[in-house]
mmCIF file of C-alpha atoms in Angstrom:
data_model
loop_
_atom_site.group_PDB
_atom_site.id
_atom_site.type_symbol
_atom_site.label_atom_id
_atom_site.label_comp_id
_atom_site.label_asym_id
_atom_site.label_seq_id
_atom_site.Cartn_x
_atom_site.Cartn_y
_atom_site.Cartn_z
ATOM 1 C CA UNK C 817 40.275 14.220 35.051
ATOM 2 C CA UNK C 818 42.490 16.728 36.836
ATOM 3 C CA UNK C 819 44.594 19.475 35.344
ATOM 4 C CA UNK C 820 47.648 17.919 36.346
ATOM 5 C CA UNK C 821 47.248 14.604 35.592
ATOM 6 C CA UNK C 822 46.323 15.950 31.903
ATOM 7 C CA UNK C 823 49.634 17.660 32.280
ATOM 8 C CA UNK C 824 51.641 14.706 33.009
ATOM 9 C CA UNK C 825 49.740 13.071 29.734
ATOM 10 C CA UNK C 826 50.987 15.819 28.026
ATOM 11 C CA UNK C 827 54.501 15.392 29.423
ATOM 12 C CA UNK C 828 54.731 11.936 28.150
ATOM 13 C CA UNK C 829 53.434 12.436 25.218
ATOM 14 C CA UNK C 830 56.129 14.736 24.163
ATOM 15 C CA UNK C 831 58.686 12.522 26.121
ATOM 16 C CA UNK C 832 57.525 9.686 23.947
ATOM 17 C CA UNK C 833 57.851 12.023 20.529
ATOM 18 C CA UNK C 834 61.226 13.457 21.462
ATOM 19 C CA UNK C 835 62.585 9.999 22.336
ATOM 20 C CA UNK C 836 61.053 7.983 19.089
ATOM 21 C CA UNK C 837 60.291 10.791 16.558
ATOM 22 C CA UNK C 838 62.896 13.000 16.829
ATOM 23 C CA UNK C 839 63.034 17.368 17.321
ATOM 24 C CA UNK C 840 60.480 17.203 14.215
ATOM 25 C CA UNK C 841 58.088 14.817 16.123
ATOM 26 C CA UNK C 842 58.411 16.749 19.022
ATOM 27 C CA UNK C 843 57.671 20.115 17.478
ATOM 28 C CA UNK C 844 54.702 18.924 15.708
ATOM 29 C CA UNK C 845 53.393 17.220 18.996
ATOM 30 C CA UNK C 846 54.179 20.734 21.181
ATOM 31 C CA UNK C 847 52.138 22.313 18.655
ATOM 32 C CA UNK C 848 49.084 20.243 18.063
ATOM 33 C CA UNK C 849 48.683 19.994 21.868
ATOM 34 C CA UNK C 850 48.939 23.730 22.236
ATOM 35 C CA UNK C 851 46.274 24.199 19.524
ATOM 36 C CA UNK C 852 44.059 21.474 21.156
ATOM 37 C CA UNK C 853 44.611 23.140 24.496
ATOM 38 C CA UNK C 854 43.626 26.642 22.950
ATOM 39 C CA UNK C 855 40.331 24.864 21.629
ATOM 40 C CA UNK C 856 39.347 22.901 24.838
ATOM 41 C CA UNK C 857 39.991 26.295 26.720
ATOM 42 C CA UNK C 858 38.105 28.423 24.448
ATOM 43 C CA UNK C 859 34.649 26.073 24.518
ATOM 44 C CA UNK C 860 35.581 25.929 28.422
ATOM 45 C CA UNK C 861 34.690 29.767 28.802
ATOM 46 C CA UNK C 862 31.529 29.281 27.089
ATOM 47 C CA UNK C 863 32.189 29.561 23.264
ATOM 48 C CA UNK C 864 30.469 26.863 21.046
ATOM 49 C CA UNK C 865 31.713 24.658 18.215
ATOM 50 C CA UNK C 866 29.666 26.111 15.783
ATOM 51 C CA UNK C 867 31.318 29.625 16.640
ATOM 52 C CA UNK C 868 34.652 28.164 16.063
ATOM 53 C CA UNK C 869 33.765 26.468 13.120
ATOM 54 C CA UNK C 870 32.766 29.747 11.382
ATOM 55 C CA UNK C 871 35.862 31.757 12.545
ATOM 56 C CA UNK C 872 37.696 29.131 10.273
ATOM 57 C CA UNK C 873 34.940 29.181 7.370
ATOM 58 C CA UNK C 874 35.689 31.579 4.342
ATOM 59 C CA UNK C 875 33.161 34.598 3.813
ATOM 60 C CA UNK C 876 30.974 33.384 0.443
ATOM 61 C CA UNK C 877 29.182 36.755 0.308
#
């Protein structure tokens, strides 16, 4: 799948929220994408899931 047409996706997507959902829909759809988008980038320049996983974890030392 290309960049752009993930774009687009995106595009609707918040169309869709905006138009239905309301400025709260659309917020909370701007900002789950952006976090999803900071993932998928992250694990594209070679991190892995279980790195992520323990940046989130609490220290139990």
């Amino acid at each position: 799948m290309s960049r752009s047409f993930i774009g687009m996706m995106a595009g609707f997507a918040l169309a869709f929220a905006a138009c239905f959902g309301g400025f709260v829909a659309f917020v909370l759809v701007a900002g789950l994408g952006a976090a999803g988008f900071a993932v998928g980038a992250w694990l594209d320049g070679g991190g892995s899931a279980l790195e992520l996983r323990e940046m989130f974890e609490r220290n139990r030392r």
